[in-house]
Short mmCIF file of C-alpha atoms in Angstrom, two decimals:
data_model
loop_
_atom_site.label_atom_id
_atom_site.label_comp_id
_atom_site.label_asym_id
_atom_site.label_seq_id
_atom_site.Cartn_x
_atom_site.Cartn_y
_atom_site.Cartn_z
CA ASP A 147 -42.96 201.11 -69.96
CA ASN A 148 -39.07 200.86 -69.44
CA LEU A 149 -38.49 197.63 -67.49
CA ILE A 150 -41.22 195.74 -70.31
CA SER A 151 -38.00 196.81 -72.92
CA LEU A 152 -35.11 195.51 -70.76
CA PRO A 153 -32.95 192.87 -72.75
CA LYS A 154 -33.86 189.50 -71.45
CA GLN A 155 -29.90 188.89 -71.47
CA LEU A 156 -27.01 190.68 -71.07
CA THR A 157 -23.13 189.79 -71.00
CA ASN A 158 -20.76 191.88 -69.71
CA SER A 159 -16.63 191.95 -70.40
CA LEU A 160 -15.82 189.23 -68.46
CA GLY A 161 -17.98 186.55 -70.44
CA MET A 162 -21.02 186.72 -67.58
CA THR A 163 -23.95 186.21 -68.88
CA PHE A 164 -27.04 187.33 -67.26
CA HIS A 165 -31.34 186.53 -67.21
CA LEU A 166 -33.82 189.24 -66.66
CA VAL A 167 -35.99 187.69 -63.96
CA TYR A 168 -39.25 190.01 -63.68
CA PRO A 169 -41.89 188.61 -60.91
CA SER A 170 -44.83 189.76 -62.18
CA LEU A 171 -47.66 187.45 -63.90
CA GLU A 172 -48.61 187.88 -67.36
CA GLY A 173 -51.90 188.96 -68.92
CA THR A 174 -54.48 191.06 -67.68
CA GLY A 175 -52.76 194.27 -68.44
CA PHE A 176 -52.16 195.62 -65.30
CA MET A 177 -49.52 194.54 -62.10
CA LEU A 178 -50.22 191.01 -60.53
CA TYR A 179 -46.73 190.33 -58.37
CA GLN A 180 -45.66 186.91 -57.27
CA ALA A 181 -46.55 185.75 -53.60
CA PHE A 182 -44.65 182.85 -52.67
CA SER A 183 -43.04 180.44 -49.80
CA VAL A 184 -39.65 180.70 -49.24
CA GLY A 185 -38.04 177.81 -47.71
CA PRO A 186 -39.42 174.80 -46.19
CA GLU A 187 -42.98 174.63 -45.89
CA GLU A 188 -43.19 174.48 -42.18
CA GLN A 189 -41.79 177.71 -41.65
CA LYS A 190 -44.37 179.48 -43.69
CA PHE A 191 -42.66 182.14 -44.78
CA GLN A 192 -44.55 184.25 -47.48
CA ALA A 193 -42.67 187.00 -49.75
CA VAL A 194 -43.46 189.04 -52.31
CA LEU A 195 -41.23 190.51 -55.23
CA THR A 196 -41.90 193.91 -57.33
CA ARG A 197 -38.51 194.39 -58.64
CA PRO A 198 -36.77 193.11 -61.70
CA PHE A 199 -33.47 191.79 -61.67
CA TYR A 200 -30.97 190.19 -63.35
CA LEU A 201 -29.18 186.81 -62.38
CA GLN A 202 -26.40 184.88 -63.38
CA THR A 203 -27.22 182.04 -65.68
CA THR A 204 -24.02 179.83 -63.88
CA PRO A 205 -22.42 180.16 -61.32
CA VAL A 206 -19.07 182.21 -61.33
CA THR A 207 -16.32 180.27 -63.11
CA GLN A 208 -12.78 180.12 -62.59
CA LYS A 209 -12.05 181.55 -65.44
CA GLN A 210 -13.97 184.88 -64.74
CA TRP A 211 -12.94 184.75 -61.28
CA GLN A 212 -9.10 184.81 -62.80
CA SER A 213 -10.22 187.18 -64.94
CA ALA A 214 -11.02 189.68 -62.59
CA MET A 215 -9.06 188.88 -59.19
CA ASP A 216 -5.80 187.15 -60.82
CA ASN A 217 -5.60 184.20 -58.70
CA ASN A 218 -7.83 181.01 -58.55
CA PRO A 219 -8.62 179.68 -55.04
CA SER A 220 -10.37 176.53 -56.55
CA HIS A 221 -9.49 173.48 -55.37
CA PHE A 222 -10.64 171.62 -58.04
CA LYS A 223 -8.04 173.87 -60.71
CA ASN A 224 -7.34 173.68 -64.44
CA MET A 225 -10.91 173.83 -65.17
CA PRO A 226 -11.64 177.11 -66.23
CA GLU A 227 -15.28 176.64 -67.47
CA ALA A 228 -16.24 174.65 -63.99
CA PRO A 229 -17.70 176.94 -61.23
CA VAL A 230 -15.13 178.65 -58.85
CA GLU A 231 -15.12 177.01 -55.28
CA GLY A 232 -13.41 177.17 -52.18
CA VAL A 233 -14.00 181.16 -51.91
CA SER A 234 -15.56 182.79 -48.45
CA TRP A 235 -18.79 185.04 -48.38
CA ASP A 236 -16.44 187.80 -47.50
CA ASP A 237 -14.39 186.86 -50.87
CA CYS A 238 -17.36 187.40 -52.94
CA GLN A 239 -18.17 191.29 -51.89
CA LEU A 240 -14.60 191.59 -52.48
CA LEU A 241 -15.32 190.56 -56.31
CA ILE A 242 -18.45 192.68 -56.31
CA HIS A 243 -16.11 195.50 -55.04
CA ARG A 244 -13.69 195.46 -57.88
CA LEU A 245 -16.35 194.93 -60.30
CA ASN A 246 -18.88 198.17 -59.21
CA LEU A 247 -15.65 200.16 -59.59
CA THR A 248 -15.54 199.51 -63.18
CA GLN A 249 -19.34 201.54 -63.22
CA GLU A 250 -19.92 199.05 -65.74
CA ALA A 251 -23.07 197.49 -63.45
CA ARG A 252 -24.09 197.36 -60.34
CA TYR A 253 -23.69 193.68 -59.26
CA ARG A 254 -24.16 192.00 -55.45
CA LEU A 255 -25.24 188.63 -54.24
CA PRO A 256 -28.82 187.60 -54.95
CA THR A 257 -31.09 187.73 -51.80
CA GLU A 258 -32.40 184.54 -50.76
CA VAL A 259 -36.02 185.45 -51.94
CA GLU A 260 -34.41 186.08 -55.24
CA TRP A 261 -32.31 183.18 -55.48
CA GLU A 262 -35.48 180.63 -54.73
CA PHE A 263 -37.82 182.55 -57.42
CA ALA A 264 -35.38 182.27 -59.91
CA CYS A 265 -34.53 178.46 -59.16
CA ARG A 266 -38.33 177.78 -58.73
CA ALA A 267 -39.14 179.78 -62.31
CA GLY A 268 -42.92 179.17 -61.26
CA SER A 269 -42.52 176.23 -59.68
CA LYS A 270 -44.46 174.88 -56.37
CA THR A 271 -42.71 171.39 -56.58
CA HIS A 272 -39.74 169.73 -54.61
CA TYR A 273 -37.36 170.98 -58.15
CA HIS A 274 -38.07 173.39 -60.51
CA PHE A 275 -38.82 170.47 -63.09
CA GLY A 276 -41.20 168.50 -60.46
CA ASN A 277 -40.73 165.68 -57.50
CA THR A 278 -38.96 163.12 -59.05
CA PRO A 279 -35.57 162.88 -57.47
CA GLU A 280 -34.60 160.31 -60.94
CA SER A 281 -35.03 163.41 -62.96
CA LEU A 282 -32.07 165.10 -61.26
CA GLU A 283 -29.29 163.49 -63.23
CA GLU A 284 -30.72 165.47 -66.10
CA TYR A 285 -30.25 169.37 -64.37
CA ALA A 286 -27.43 168.91 -61.63
CA TRP A 287 -24.37 167.57 -60.76
CA TYR A 288 -24.71 166.05 -57.47
CA ALA A 289 -23.15 162.95 -55.32
CA ASN A 290 -25.11 160.26 -57.68
CA ASN A 291 -23.25 161.69 -60.60
CA ALA A 292 -20.70 163.79 -60.23
CA LYS A 293 -18.14 161.43 -59.17
CA GLN A 294 -16.84 163.55 -56.36
CA THR A 295 -15.73 166.90 -58.40
CA THR A 296 -17.29 169.93 -60.19
CA HIS A 297 -17.97 169.98 -63.58
CA PRO A 298 -18.00 172.59 -66.39
CA VAL A 299 -21.15 174.88 -66.66
CA SER A 300 -24.25 174.41 -68.62
CA GLN A 301 -23.62 170.82 -69.40
CA LYS A 302 -26.94 169.91 -67.82
CA LYS A 303 -30.44 171.70 -68.76
CA ALA A 304 -31.54 174.95 -67.62
CA ASN A 305 -34.83 175.44 -65.63
CA ASP A 306 -37.57 177.56 -67.23
CA LEU A 307 -35.97 180.65 -67.03
CA GLY A 308 -32.65 179.59 -68.83
CA VAL A 309 -30.73 179.30 -65.45
CA PHE A 310 -28.10 176.86 -65.56
CA ASP A 311 -26.73 174.37 -62.24
CA ILE A 312 -28.55 175.83 -59.77
CA GLN A 313 -29.75 172.78 -58.05
CA GLY A 314 -26.19 171.31 -57.90
CA ASN A 315 -22.32 171.63 -59.16
CA VAL A 316 -22.04 173.59 -56.15
CA ARG A 317 -23.74 174.85 -53.09
CA GLU A 318 -24.44 179.21 -53.46
CA TRP A 319 -23.96 182.23 -51.29
CA VAL A 320 -26.33 184.57 -51.29
CA GLN A 321 -26.64 188.00 -49.26
CA ASP A 322 -28.92 187.27 -46.32
CA VAL A 323 -27.85 186.37 -42.91
CA TYR A 324 -28.58 182.79 -42.24
CA ASP A 325 -31.22 182.76 -39.27
CA THR A 326 -34.72 181.14 -38.45
CA LEU A 327 -37.33 182.20 -41.12
CA PRO A 328 -39.95 184.61 -39.77
CA GLU A 329 -43.34 184.15 -40.25
CA GLY A 330 -45.72 186.29 -42.12
CA GLU A 331 -45.55 187.97 -45.41
CA PHE A 332 -42.77 190.92 -46.58
CA ILE A 333 -42.39 192.52 -49.77
CA ASN A 334 -38.86 192.81 -51.74
CA PRO A 335 -37.06 191.29 -48.06
CA ARG A 336 -33.63 191.32 -47.40
CA GLY A 337 -31.45 189.98 -44.90
CA SER A 338 -29.58 191.84 -42.21
CA SER A 339 -25.99 192.55 -42.09
CA SER A 340 -25.98 191.81 -38.52
CA LYS A 341 -24.58 188.18 -38.07
CA ASN A 342 -21.56 185.97 -39.34
CA GLN A 343 -23.69 183.50 -40.65
CA ARG A 344 -24.69 183.71 -44.11
CA VAL A 345 -27.55 181.61 -46.50
CA VAL A 346 -26.51 178.98 -48.41
CA ARG A 347 -28.62 177.44 -51.28
CA GLY A 348 -28.78 174.82 -53.98
CA GLY A 349 -26.72 171.82 -54.03
CA SER A 350 -23.24 170.50 -55.17
CA TRP A 351 -21.58 167.53 -56.58
CA ASN A 352 -21.08 166.68 -53.00
CA SER A 353 -24.68 167.08 -52.16
CA SER A 354 -28.04 164.30 -51.57
CA CYS A 355 -31.21 164.78 -53.40
CA LEU A 356 -33.14 166.22 -50.52
CA GLU A 357 -30.04 168.57 -50.25
CA CYS A 358 -30.74 170.08 -54.11
CA ARG A 359 -34.14 170.93 -53.23
CA SER A 360 -35.30 174.07 -54.16
CA ASP A 361 -36.37 174.92 -50.79
CA TYR A 362 -33.37 173.64 -49.38
CA ARG A 363 -31.33 176.03 -46.87
CA GLN A 364 -27.91 175.75 -45.23
CA GLY A 365 -26.01 178.47 -43.18
CA GLU A 366 -21.83 178.79 -42.86
CA ALA A 367 -19.39 181.29 -41.29
CA THR A 368 -18.82 184.68 -43.92
CA SER A 369 -14.49 183.43 -43.44
CA GLN A 370 -15.63 179.84 -44.81
CA ARG A 371 -13.94 178.39 -47.83
CA ILE A 372 -15.04 174.84 -48.89
CA HIS A 373 -14.79 172.87 -52.28
CA ASP A 374 -17.82 172.91 -52.99
CA LEU A 375 -19.64 175.85 -52.39
CA GLY A 376 -19.06 179.09 -54.74
CA PHE A 377 -21.76 181.30 -56.16
CA ARG A 378 -23.50 183.76 -58.83
CA LEU A 379 -24.00 187.35 -59.31
CA VAL A 380 -27.17 189.57 -59.41
CA ILE A 381 -27.64 193.37 -61.59
CA GLU A 382 -29.46 195.12 -59.91
CA ILE A 383 -32.01 197.33 -61.77
CA THR A 384 -32.18 200.63 -60.80
#
């Protein structure tokens, strides 16, 4: 009952807004958790999420990063509402550590499974809105319409969970180590922490239609800083 009464949205002191992602099917009076396939179909990786979480509705912006870290590493500067980019996975961990010191909430990067679950918003198609790449312009900044730069967040349509820019604008770091997805079904999977490449999800201003698909995954070294790579945060529910 306590989980069901959680607010659907939270906004923290930096102006970051988070939407509740509740991975159970509505309906019959008992809990039926959703199993779904993560990553490309040929990898046959099934995941079951049973824990709700709050996902930031946009990528972390330059303004939000500047407020917490007193610097702006972005290549596309002087756009406070655009996503911060040029941040490594290690840099993201420094921001998270600083935010967690405030004890306002428990922050981290999303796991790969959480990211894709929230991106899909119940869909099983190539994109959260369907299979037609022609519609991508309504939801994402990518190579065809971005003019080789980032853009302020929330200018395009959100998905059905109210999450913006998840298939374009900047690619996004997630928590997991980059590796071949294992075959089988796993409950609440979390990537290990033993390797130096981490998973990157979503498309960016520099991405093709294919690279914006919900199942598309890449890996980058944890120290890598790239002009089309940012992140969004999760608040853990404990």
